[in-house]
Amino acid sequence: MRATAETAKVLTEYYAAMEANNPSEFGSYYAENMTLTFGNSPEIKGRENIIAALSDKLNEVESLGHDLVNVWEEEGGVIFFESIGRWTLRSGAVIEIKAASKITVVDGKFVDQRIYVDNAPVFEALEQEKGLAEHF
């Protein structure tokens, strides 16, 4: 069923903290034993490891915003959603990537997040940016 307004608000606030690159704020949504999986990449376990991994990537760009497209929720705290990630690179270039995600929430904290996305265009652009910076 469609998600409640409260669920959409939580996701919007979570992604606003990510866009602001505020690790303590976006990390506050995570349970201590949370797991995070990006597509076929290895699972990341533990709140601090997830914060570190996300912070490392966020520190490579100017910002990463998210626009929610559709949000659904099931019993047991399972939330499915489509989003558009808006990566703003240090050069000012903006790359938009469609994604689908599943978050499981228990006692108000994310315990598992699975993100299905192809960020290859972002990684290619970051490599190009890095290559240009090395020439100056």
Short mmCIF file of N, CA, C and O in Angstrom, two decimals:
data_model
loop_
_atom_site.label_atom_id
_atom_site.label_comp_id
_atom_site.label_asym_id
_atom_site.label_seq_id
_atom_site.Cartn_x
_atom_site.Cartn_y
_atom_site.Cartn_z
N MET A 1 0.84 -1.18 0.00
CA MET A 1 0.00 0.00 0.00
C MET A 1 0.88 1.24 0.00
O MET A 1 2.05 1.18 0.37
N ARG A 2 0.33 2.33 -0.41
CA ARG A 2 1.07 3.59 -0.41
C ARG A 2 1.53 3.92 1.00
O ARG A 2 0.84 3.64 1.97
N ALA A 3 2.69 4.51 1.10
CA ALA A 3 3.24 4.87 2.41
C ALA A 3 2.46 6.03 3.02
O ALA A 3 1.87 6.84 2.30
N THR A 4 2.51 6.10 4.33
CA THR A 4 1.88 7.20 5.03
C THR A 4 2.71 8.48 4.82
O THR A 4 3.89 8.42 4.45
N ALA A 5 2.09 9.60 5.09
CA ALA A 5 2.79 10.88 4.99
C ALA A 5 3.97 10.90 5.97
O ALA A 5 5.03 11.47 5.67
N GLU A 6 3.82 10.27 7.12
CA GLU A 6 4.90 10.24 8.12
C GLU A 6 6.11 9.46 7.59
O GLU A 6 7.25 9.88 7.78
N THR A 7 5.86 8.35 6.92
CA THR A 7 6.96 7.57 6.35
C THR A 7 7.70 8.38 5.29
O THR A 7 8.93 8.42 5.26
N ALA A 8 6.96 9.04 4.41
CA ALA A 8 7.58 9.88 3.38
C ALA A 8 8.37 11.01 4.02
O ALA A 8 9.47 11.36 3.56
N LYS A 9 7.87 11.56 5.11
CA LYS A 9 8.57 12.64 5.82
C LYS A 9 9.90 12.14 6.40
O LYS A 9 10.92 12.82 6.31
N VAL A 10 9.88 10.95 6.99
CA VAL A 10 11.11 10.37 7.54
C VAL A 10 12.15 10.20 6.44
O VAL A 10 13.32 10.57 6.61
N LEU A 11 11.75 9.65 5.30
CA LEU A 11 12.69 9.46 4.19
C LEU A 11 13.22 10.80 3.68
O LEU A 11 14.41 10.95 3.40
N THR A 12 12.34 11.77 3.57
CA THR A 12 12.74 13.10 3.10
C THR A 12 13.75 13.73 4.06
O THR A 12 14.76 14.30 3.63
N GLU A 13 13.50 13.62 5.35
CA GLU A 13 14.43 14.17 6.35
C GLU A 13 15.77 13.42 6.35
O GLU A 13 16.83 14.02 6.47
N TYR A 14 15.71 12.11 6.20
CA TYR A 14 16.93 11.29 6.12
C TYR A 14 17.78 11.74 4.94
O TYR A 14 18.98 11.98 5.07
N TYR A 15 17.15 11.87 3.77
CA TYR A 15 17.90 12.25 2.58
C TYR A 15 18.36 13.71 2.63
O TYR A 15 19.38 14.05 2.04
N ALA A 16 17.65 14.56 3.35
CA ALA A 16 18.12 15.94 3.53
C ALA A 16 19.41 15.94 4.35
O ALA A 16 20.35 16.70 4.06
N ALA A 17 19.50 15.08 5.36
CA ALA A 17 20.72 14.97 6.16
C ALA A 17 21.87 14.44 5.31
O ALA A 17 23.02 14.87 5.45
N MET A 18 21.56 13.52 4.40
CA MET A 18 22.58 13.00 3.51
C MET A 18 23.04 14.09 2.55
O MET A 18 24.24 14.25 2.30
N GLU A 19 22.10 14.84 2.00
CA GLU A 19 22.45 15.91 1.06
C GLU A 19 23.33 16.96 1.73
O GLU A 19 24.24 17.52 1.12
N ALA A 20 23.07 17.22 3.02
CA ALA A 20 23.88 18.17 3.78
C ALA A 20 25.22 17.57 4.22
O ALA A 20 26.04 18.25 4.82
N ASN A 21 25.41 16.29 3.91
CA ASN A 21 26.62 15.55 4.31
C ASN A 21 26.85 15.68 5.81
O ASN A 21 27.93 16.05 6.27
N ASN A 22 25.80 15.34 6.55
CA ASN A 22 25.83 15.40 8.01
C ASN A 22 25.79 13.96 8.55
O ASN A 22 24.72 13.43 8.83
N PRO A 23 26.97 13.32 8.68
CA PRO A 23 27.01 11.91 9.08
C PRO A 23 26.34 11.63 10.42
O PRO A 23 25.69 10.59 10.56
N SER A 24 26.49 12.52 11.38
CA SER A 24 25.86 12.23 12.68
C SER A 24 24.34 12.26 12.56
O SER A 24 23.66 11.47 13.21
N GLU A 25 23.82 13.12 11.68
CA GLU A 25 22.37 13.18 11.51
C GLU A 25 21.85 12.01 10.69
O GLU A 25 20.92 11.32 11.10
N PHE A 26 22.45 11.74 9.50
CA PHE A 26 21.90 10.61 8.73
C PHE A 26 22.20 9.29 9.44
O PHE A 26 21.41 8.36 9.38
N GLY A 27 23.30 9.22 10.18
CA GLY A 27 23.62 8.02 10.94
C GLY A 27 22.67 7.77 12.10
O GLY A 27 22.54 6.64 12.57
N SER A 28 21.99 8.82 12.55
CA SER A 28 21.06 8.66 13.68
C SER A 28 19.84 7.81 13.30
O SER A 28 19.12 7.33 14.17
N TYR A 29 19.63 7.60 12.01
CA TYR A 29 18.52 6.76 11.56
C TYR A 29 18.86 5.27 11.63
O TYR A 29 17.98 4.43 11.53
N TYR A 30 20.15 4.94 11.78
CA TYR A 30 20.61 3.56 11.69
C TYR A 30 20.65 2.86 13.04
O TYR A 30 21.16 3.42 14.01
N ALA A 31 20.18 1.62 13.06
CA ALA A 31 20.37 0.76 14.23
C ALA A 31 21.85 0.39 14.30
O ALA A 31 22.56 0.39 13.28
N GLU A 32 22.33 0.08 15.47
CA GLU A 32 23.74 -0.27 15.67
C GLU A 32 24.15 -1.44 14.79
O GLU A 32 25.26 -1.47 14.26
N ASN A 33 23.26 -2.40 14.60
CA ASN A 33 23.58 -3.61 13.83
C ASN A 33 23.04 -3.57 12.40
O ASN A 33 22.85 -4.60 11.77
N MET A 34 22.80 -2.40 11.87
CA MET A 34 22.23 -2.24 10.52
C MET A 34 23.12 -2.90 9.46
O MET A 34 24.34 -3.00 9.63
N THR A 35 22.47 -3.33 8.38
CA THR A 35 23.18 -3.83 7.20
C THR A 35 22.77 -2.98 6.01
O THR A 35 21.63 -2.50 5.92
N LEU A 36 23.72 -2.78 5.09
CA LEU A 36 23.47 -2.00 3.88
C LEU A 36 24.07 -2.74 2.70
O LEU A 36 25.23 -3.17 2.75
N THR A 37 23.28 -2.88 1.63
CA THR A 37 23.76 -3.55 0.42
C THR A 37 23.42 -2.70 -0.79
O THR A 37 22.26 -2.33 -0.98
N PHE A 38 24.44 -2.38 -1.59
CA PHE A 38 24.26 -1.71 -2.88
C PHE A 38 24.33 -2.77 -3.97
O PHE A 38 25.41 -3.30 -4.24
N GLY A 39 23.19 -3.12 -4.57
CA GLY A 39 23.17 -4.06 -5.67
C GLY A 39 23.96 -5.32 -5.39
O GLY A 39 23.71 -6.02 -4.41
N ASN A 40 24.97 -5.59 -6.22
CA ASN A 40 25.79 -6.79 -6.08
C ASN A 40 27.02 -6.58 -5.21
O ASN A 40 27.83 -7.50 -5.07
N SER A 41 27.19 -5.41 -4.64
CA SER A 41 28.35 -5.16 -3.78
C SER A 41 28.21 -5.92 -2.47
O SER A 41 27.10 -6.26 -2.05
N PRO A 42 29.34 -6.18 -1.81
CA PRO A 42 29.27 -6.86 -0.51
C PRO A 42 28.46 -6.06 0.51
O PRO A 42 28.47 -4.83 0.49
N GLU A 43 27.79 -6.78 1.37
CA GLU A 43 27.01 -6.16 2.44
C GLU A 43 27.95 -5.43 3.40
O GLU A 43 29.03 -5.92 3.73
N ILE A 44 27.53 -4.25 3.83
CA ILE A 44 28.26 -3.50 4.86
C ILE A 44 27.48 -3.69 6.15
O ILE A 44 26.26 -3.50 6.19
N LYS A 45 28.18 -4.07 7.21
CA LYS A 45 27.52 -4.35 8.48
C LYS A 45 27.96 -3.36 9.55
O LYS A 45 29.14 -3.06 9.68
N GLY A 46 26.99 -2.87 10.30
CA GLY A 46 27.27 -2.02 11.44
C GLY A 46 27.14 -0.54 11.12
O GLY A 46 27.59 -0.06 10.09
N ARG A 47 26.51 0.16 12.04
CA ARG A 47 26.22 1.58 11.88
C ARG A 47 27.46 2.39 11.52
O ARG A 47 27.46 3.16 10.57
N GLU A 48 28.54 2.25 12.27
CA GLU A 48 29.74 3.05 12.05
C GLU A 48 30.38 2.74 10.70
O GLU A 48 30.88 3.65 10.03
N ASN A 49 30.38 1.48 10.28
CA ASN A 49 30.94 1.12 8.98
C ASN A 49 30.12 1.71 7.84
O ASN A 49 30.67 2.14 6.82
N ILE A 50 28.81 1.73 8.01
CA ILE A 50 27.93 2.30 6.98
C ILE A 50 28.13 3.81 6.90
O ILE A 50 28.27 4.37 5.80
N ILE A 51 28.19 4.47 8.04
CA ILE A 51 28.44 5.92 8.05
C ILE A 51 29.76 6.23 7.36
O ILE A 51 29.85 7.14 6.53
N ALA A 52 30.80 5.46 7.67
CA ALA A 52 32.12 5.69 7.07
C ALA A 52 32.08 5.50 5.55
O ALA A 52 32.63 6.31 4.80
N ALA A 53 31.42 4.43 5.09
CA ALA A 53 31.35 4.16 3.66
C ALA A 53 30.60 5.26 2.92
O ALA A 53 31.04 5.74 1.87
N LEU A 54 29.46 5.67 3.46
CA LEU A 54 28.68 6.73 2.82
C LEU A 54 29.42 8.06 2.87
O LEU A 54 29.43 8.81 1.90
N SER A 55 30.05 8.36 3.99
CA SER A 55 30.79 9.62 4.13
C SER A 55 31.93 9.68 3.14
O SER A 55 32.18 10.74 2.54
N ASP A 56 32.64 8.57 2.96
CA ASP A 56 33.74 8.54 1.98
C ASP A 56 33.24 8.94 0.60
O ASP A 56 33.88 9.74 -0.10
N LYS A 57 32.11 8.40 0.18
CA LYS A 57 31.58 8.71 -1.15
C LYS A 57 31.04 10.14 -1.20
O LYS A 57 31.28 10.86 -2.16
N LEU A 58 30.34 10.57 -0.14
CA LEU A 58 29.79 11.92 -0.13
C LEU A 58 30.89 12.98 -0.13
O LEU A 58 30.70 14.07 -0.67
N ASN A 59 32.02 12.67 0.45
CA ASN A 59 33.14 13.62 0.47
C ASN A 59 33.79 13.81 -0.90
O ASN A 59 34.58 14.72 -1.08
N GLU A 60 33.46 12.96 -1.86
CA GLU A 60 34.00 13.09 -3.21
C GLU A 60 33.18 14.03 -4.09
O GLU A 60 33.62 14.39 -5.18
N VAL A 61 31.99 14.41 -3.63
CA VAL A 61 31.08 15.23 -4.44
C VAL A 61 30.64 16.46 -3.66
O VAL A 61 30.84 16.55 -2.44
N GLU A 62 30.04 17.38 -4.37
CA GLU A 62 29.49 18.57 -3.71
C GLU A 62 28.27 18.18 -2.88
O GLU A 62 28.13 18.61 -1.75
N SER A 63 27.38 17.36 -3.47
CA SER A 63 26.21 16.90 -2.72
C SER A 63 25.54 15.74 -3.45
O SER A 63 25.79 15.49 -4.62
N LEU A 64 24.68 15.05 -2.70
CA LEU A 64 23.84 13.99 -3.25
C LEU A 64 22.44 14.18 -2.69
O LEU A 64 22.19 13.94 -1.50
N GLY A 65 21.54 14.67 -3.54
CA GLY A 65 20.15 14.84 -3.14
C GLY A 65 19.31 13.70 -3.67
O GLY A 65 19.73 12.97 -4.57
N HIS A 66 18.15 13.52 -3.09
CA HIS A 66 17.24 12.46 -3.53
C HIS A 66 15.83 13.03 -3.66
O HIS A 66 15.36 13.74 -2.76
N ASP A 67 15.19 12.71 -4.76
CA ASP A 67 13.77 13.03 -4.94
C ASP A 67 13.01 11.72 -4.90
O ASP A 67 13.30 10.80 -5.69
N LEU A 68 12.07 11.61 -3.98
CA LEU A 68 11.23 10.41 -3.90
C LEU A 68 10.22 10.44 -5.03
O LEU A 68 9.60 11.46 -5.30
N VAL A 69 10.06 9.30 -5.71
CA VAL A 69 9.12 9.19 -6.81
C VAL A 69 7.86 8.47 -6.35
O VAL A 69 6.76 8.99 -6.47
N ASN A 70 8.02 7.28 -5.81
CA ASN A 70 6.92 6.49 -5.26
C ASN A 70 7.41 5.83 -3.98
O ASN A 70 8.56 5.39 -3.91
N VAL A 71 6.51 5.74 -2.99
CA VAL A 71 6.88 5.10 -1.72
C VAL A 71 5.72 4.19 -1.29
O VAL A 71 4.57 4.62 -1.28
N TRP A 72 6.08 2.95 -0.95
CA TRP A 72 5.11 1.98 -0.46
C TRP A 72 5.62 1.41 0.85
O TRP A 72 6.83 1.34 1.08
N GLU A 73 4.70 0.97 1.69
CA GLU A 73 5.13 0.29 2.92
C GLU A 73 4.27 -0.93 3.17
O GLU A 73 3.10 -0.98 2.82
N GLU A 74 4.91 -1.90 3.77
CA GLU A 74 4.27 -3.16 4.11
C GLU A 74 4.28 -3.32 5.63
O GLU A 74 4.97 -2.58 6.33
N GLU A 75 3.59 -4.32 6.10
CA GLU A 75 3.64 -4.63 7.53
C GLU A 75 5.06 -5.01 7.91
O GLU A 75 5.85 -5.45 7.07
N GLY A 76 5.37 -4.86 9.16
CA GLY A 76 6.70 -5.24 9.64
C GLY A 76 7.77 -4.21 9.37
O GLY A 76 8.96 -4.52 9.45
N GLY A 77 7.37 -2.98 9.03
CA GLY A 77 8.35 -1.91 8.85
C GLY A 77 9.10 -1.93 7.54
O GLY A 77 10.15 -1.30 7.42
N VAL A 78 8.60 -2.63 6.54
CA VAL A 78 9.28 -2.71 5.25
C VAL A 78 8.78 -1.59 4.34
O VAL A 78 7.58 -1.44 4.12
N ILE A 79 9.72 -0.79 3.84
CA ILE A 79 9.42 0.35 2.98
C ILE A 79 10.13 0.13 1.65
O ILE A 79 11.33 -0.13 1.62
N PHE A 80 9.39 0.24 0.56
CA PHE A 80 9.96 0.18 -0.78
C PHE A 80 9.78 1.55 -1.41
O PHE A 80 8.74 2.19 -1.23
N PHE A 81 10.78 1.99 -2.16
CA PHE A 81 10.60 3.27 -2.84
C PHE A 81 11.49 3.41 -4.06
O PHE A 81 12.52 2.76 -4.17
N GLU A 82 11.01 4.26 -4.96
CA GLU A 82 11.78 4.67 -6.12
C GLU A 82 12.25 6.09 -5.85
O GLU A 82 11.53 6.89 -5.25
N SER A 83 13.46 6.38 -6.31
CA SER A 83 13.97 7.74 -6.13
C SER A 83 14.85 8.12 -7.32
O SER A 83 15.25 7.27 -8.11
N ILE A 84 15.14 9.39 -7.38
CA ILE A 84 16.12 9.90 -8.33
C ILE A 84 17.21 10.54 -7.49
O ILE A 84 16.96 11.48 -6.73
N GLY A 85 18.41 9.98 -7.61
CA GLY A 85 19.56 10.55 -6.93
C GLY A 85 20.16 11.64 -7.80
O GLY A 85 20.37 11.45 -8.99
N ARG A 86 20.40 12.80 -7.22
CA ARG A 86 20.93 13.95 -7.94
C ARG A 86 22.32 14.24 -7.40
O ARG A 86 22.50 14.87 -6.36
N TRP A 87 23.33 13.72 -8.11
CA TRP A 87 24.73 13.89 -7.72
C TRP A 87 25.23 15.21 -8.30
O TRP A 87 25.22 15.40 -9.52
N THR A 88 25.68 16.11 -7.45
CA THR A 88 26.31 17.35 -7.91
C THR A 88 27.80 17.21 -7.67
O THR A 88 28.25 17.06 -6.52
N LEU A 89 28.56 17.21 -8.76
CA LEU A 89 29.99 17.03 -8.68
C LEU A 89 30.67 18.35 -8.34
O LEU A 89 30.08 19.42 -8.44
N ARG A 90 31.91 18.29 -7.97
CA ARG A 90 32.67 19.50 -7.61
C ARG A 90 32.80 20.45 -8.79
O ARG A 90 32.89 21.66 -8.61
N SER A 91 32.76 19.90 -10.01
CA SER A 91 32.83 20.72 -11.23
C SER A 91 31.53 21.47 -11.49
O SER A 91 31.48 22.33 -12.36
N GLY A 92 30.47 21.12 -10.76
CA GLY A 92 29.15 21.72 -10.98
C GLY A 92 28.25 20.84 -11.83
O GLY A 92 27.05 21.11 -11.94
N ALA A 93 28.81 19.81 -12.45
CA ALA A 93 28.00 18.90 -13.26
C ALA A 93 27.00 18.17 -12.35
O ALA A 93 27.30 17.85 -11.20
N VAL A 94 25.81 17.94 -12.87
CA VAL A 94 24.76 17.23 -12.14
C VAL A 94 24.40 15.97 -12.92
O VAL A 94 24.13 16.02 -14.12
N ILE A 95 24.42 14.85 -12.22
CA ILE A 95 24.07 13.56 -12.82
C ILE A 95 22.90 12.99 -12.03
O ILE A 95 22.99 12.83 -10.81
N GLU A 96 21.82 12.68 -12.74
CA GLU A 96 20.64 12.10 -12.09
C GLU A 96 20.58 10.61 -12.39
O GLU A 96 20.75 10.18 -13.53
N ILE A 97 20.36 9.82 -11.32
CA ILE A 97 20.35 8.36 -11.42
C ILE A 97 19.07 7.84 -10.77
O ILE A 97 18.77 8.18 -9.61
N LYS A 98 18.34 6.98 -11.48
CA LYS A 98 17.15 6.35 -10.92
C LYS A 98 17.56 5.17 -10.05
O LYS A 98 18.51 4.46 -10.37
N ALA A 99 16.83 4.97 -8.95
CA ALA A 99 17.13 3.86 -8.05
C ALA A 99 15.84 3.32 -7.45
O ALA A 99 14.81 3.99 -7.42
N ALA A 100 15.94 2.10 -6.95
CA ALA A 100 14.86 1.49 -6.17
C ALA A 100 15.50 0.98 -4.88
O ALA A 100 16.63 0.46 -4.90
N SER A 101 14.82 1.16 -3.77
CA SER A 101 15.39 0.79 -2.48
C SER A 101 14.35 0.12 -1.59
O SER A 101 13.15 0.33 -1.76
N LYS A 102 14.88 -0.64 -0.65
CA LYS A 102 14.05 -1.26 0.38
C LYS A 102 14.72 -0.98 1.72
O LYS A 102 15.92 -1.22 1.88
N ILE A 103 13.97 -0.45 2.64
CA ILE A 103 14.47 -0.22 4.00
C ILE A 103 13.54 -0.95 4.96
O ILE A 103 12.31 -0.90 4.81
N THR A 104 14.13 -1.63 5.92
CA THR A 104 13.35 -2.25 6.99
C THR A 104 13.61 -1.46 8.26
O THR A 104 14.76 -1.22 8.63
N VAL A 105 12.52 -1.04 8.91
CA VAL A 105 12.59 -0.22 10.11
C VAL A 105 12.04 -1.02 11.29
O VAL A 105 10.96 -1.58 11.21
N VAL A 106 12.81 -1.06 12.37
CA VAL A 106 12.38 -1.71 13.61
C VAL A 106 12.62 -0.72 14.75
O VAL A 106 13.72 -0.17 14.87
N ASP A 107 11.60 -0.50 15.54
CA ASP A 107 11.69 0.43 16.67
C ASP A 107 12.23 1.80 16.25
O ASP A 107 13.06 2.41 16.93
N GLY A 108 11.80 2.28 15.07
CA GLY A 108 12.17 3.60 14.61
C GLY A 108 13.56 3.73 14.00
O GLY A 108 13.98 4.82 13.65
N LYS A 109 14.28 2.62 13.85
CA LYS A 109 15.64 2.65 13.29
C LYS A 109 15.73 1.75 12.06
O LYS A 109 15.08 0.71 11.99
N PHE A 110 16.55 2.16 11.09
CA PHE A 110 16.79 1.33 9.91
C PHE A 110 17.65 0.15 10.35
O PHE A 110 18.72 0.34 10.93
N VAL A 111 17.19 -1.06 10.08
CA VAL A 111 17.99 -2.25 10.40
C VAL A 111 18.58 -2.89 9.15
O VAL A 111 19.54 -3.64 9.23
N ASP A 112 17.99 -2.57 7.99
CA ASP A 112 18.51 -3.09 6.74
C ASP A 112 18.11 -2.14 5.63
O ASP A 112 16.98 -1.63 5.61
N GLN A 113 19.05 -1.88 4.72
CA GLN A 113 18.76 -1.06 3.54
C GLN A 113 19.40 -1.73 2.34
O GLN A 113 20.57 -2.13 2.38
N ARG A 114 18.62 -1.88 1.28
CA ARG A 114 19.11 -2.47 0.03
C ARG A 114 18.81 -1.47 -1.07
O ARG A 114 17.67 -1.04 -1.23
N ILE A 115 19.86 -1.11 -1.80
CA ILE A 115 19.73 -0.08 -2.83
C ILE A 115 20.08 -0.72 -4.18
O ILE A 115 21.15 -1.28 -4.34
N TYR A 116 19.15 -0.62 -5.11
CA TYR A 116 19.33 -1.17 -6.44
C TYR A 116 19.52 0.00 -7.41
O TYR A 116 18.56 0.72 -7.71
N VAL A 117 20.78 0.20 -7.82
CA VAL A 117 21.12 1.37 -8.61
C VAL A 117 22.37 1.07 -9.44
O VAL A 117 23.19 0.24 -9.06
N ASP A 118 22.49 1.74 -10.56
CA ASP A 118 23.70 1.67 -11.36
C ASP A 118 24.34 3.05 -11.34
O ASP A 118 23.94 3.95 -12.08
N ASN A 119 25.33 3.21 -10.47
CA ASN A 119 26.01 4.49 -10.33
C ASN A 119 27.22 4.63 -11.25
O ASN A 119 28.02 5.55 -11.09
N ALA A 120 27.35 3.74 -12.24
CA ALA A 120 28.50 3.79 -13.14
C ALA A 120 28.70 5.17 -13.78
O ALA A 120 29.84 5.64 -13.84
N PRO A 121 27.64 5.86 -14.23
CA PRO A 121 27.86 7.19 -14.80
C PRO A 121 28.49 8.18 -13.81
O PRO A 121 29.30 9.01 -14.19
N VAL A 122 28.14 8.06 -12.55
CA VAL A 122 28.71 8.94 -11.52
C VAL A 122 30.19 8.61 -11.33
O VAL A 122 31.05 9.50 -11.30
N PHE A 123 30.49 7.32 -11.21
CA PHE A 123 31.87 6.91 -10.98
C PHE A 123 32.76 7.28 -12.16
O PHE A 123 33.90 7.71 -11.98
N GLU A 124 32.23 7.16 -13.38
CA GLU A 124 33.00 7.56 -14.56
C GLU A 124 33.27 9.06 -14.54
O GLU A 124 34.39 9.50 -14.83
N ALA A 125 32.27 9.85 -14.19
CA ALA A 125 32.44 11.30 -14.13
C ALA A 125 33.44 11.69 -13.04
O ALA A 125 34.25 12.60 -13.24
N LEU A 126 33.40 10.99 -11.91
CA LEU A 126 34.36 11.27 -10.84
C LEU A 126 35.79 10.95 -11.28
O LEU A 126 36.73 11.69 -10.96
N GLU A 127 35.96 9.87 -12.03
CA GLU A 127 37.29 9.51 -12.54
C GLU A 127 37.79 10.58 -13.52
O GLU A 127 38.96 10.95 -13.50
N GLN A 128 36.90 11.06 -14.37
CA GLN A 128 37.27 12.13 -15.32
C GLN A 128 37.66 13.39 -14.57
O GLN A 128 38.64 14.04 -14.90
N GLU A 129 36.87 13.73 -13.55
CA GLU A 129 37.17 14.92 -12.73
C GLU A 129 38.54 14.77 -12.07
O GLU A 129 39.33 15.70 -12.04
N LYS A 130 38.79 13.60 -11.52
CA LYS A 130 40.05 13.34 -10.86
C LYS A 130 41.21 13.45 -11.85
O LYS A 130 42.24 14.04 -11.54
N GLY A 131 41.03 12.91 -13.05
CA GLY A 131 42.05 12.99 -14.09
C GLY A 131 42.35 14.42 -14.49
O GLY A 131 43.51 14.80 -14.68
N LEU A 132 41.31 15.24 -14.60
CA LEU A 132 41.51 16.64 -14.94
C LEU A 132 42.25 17.37 -13.84
O LEU A 132 43.13 18.19 -14.10
N ALA A 133 41.92 17.07 -12.60
CA ALA A 133 42.57 17.73 -11.46
C ALA A 133 44.05 17.39 -11.39
O ALA A 133 44.86 18.22 -10.98
N GLU A 134 44.41 16.18 -11.80
CA GLU A 134 45.82 15.77 -11.76
C GLU A 134 46.66 16.51 -12.80
O GLU A 134 47.87 16.59 -12.65
N HIS A 135 46.03 17.05 -13.83
CA HIS A 135 46.76 17.78 -14.86
C HIS A 135 47.03 19.23 -14.48
O HIS A 135 47.75 19.92 -15.20
N PHE A 136 46.46 19.69 -13.41
CA PHE A 136 46.66 21.10 -13.00
C PHE A 136 47.46 21.20 -11.74
O PHE A 136 47.61 20.45 -10.94
#
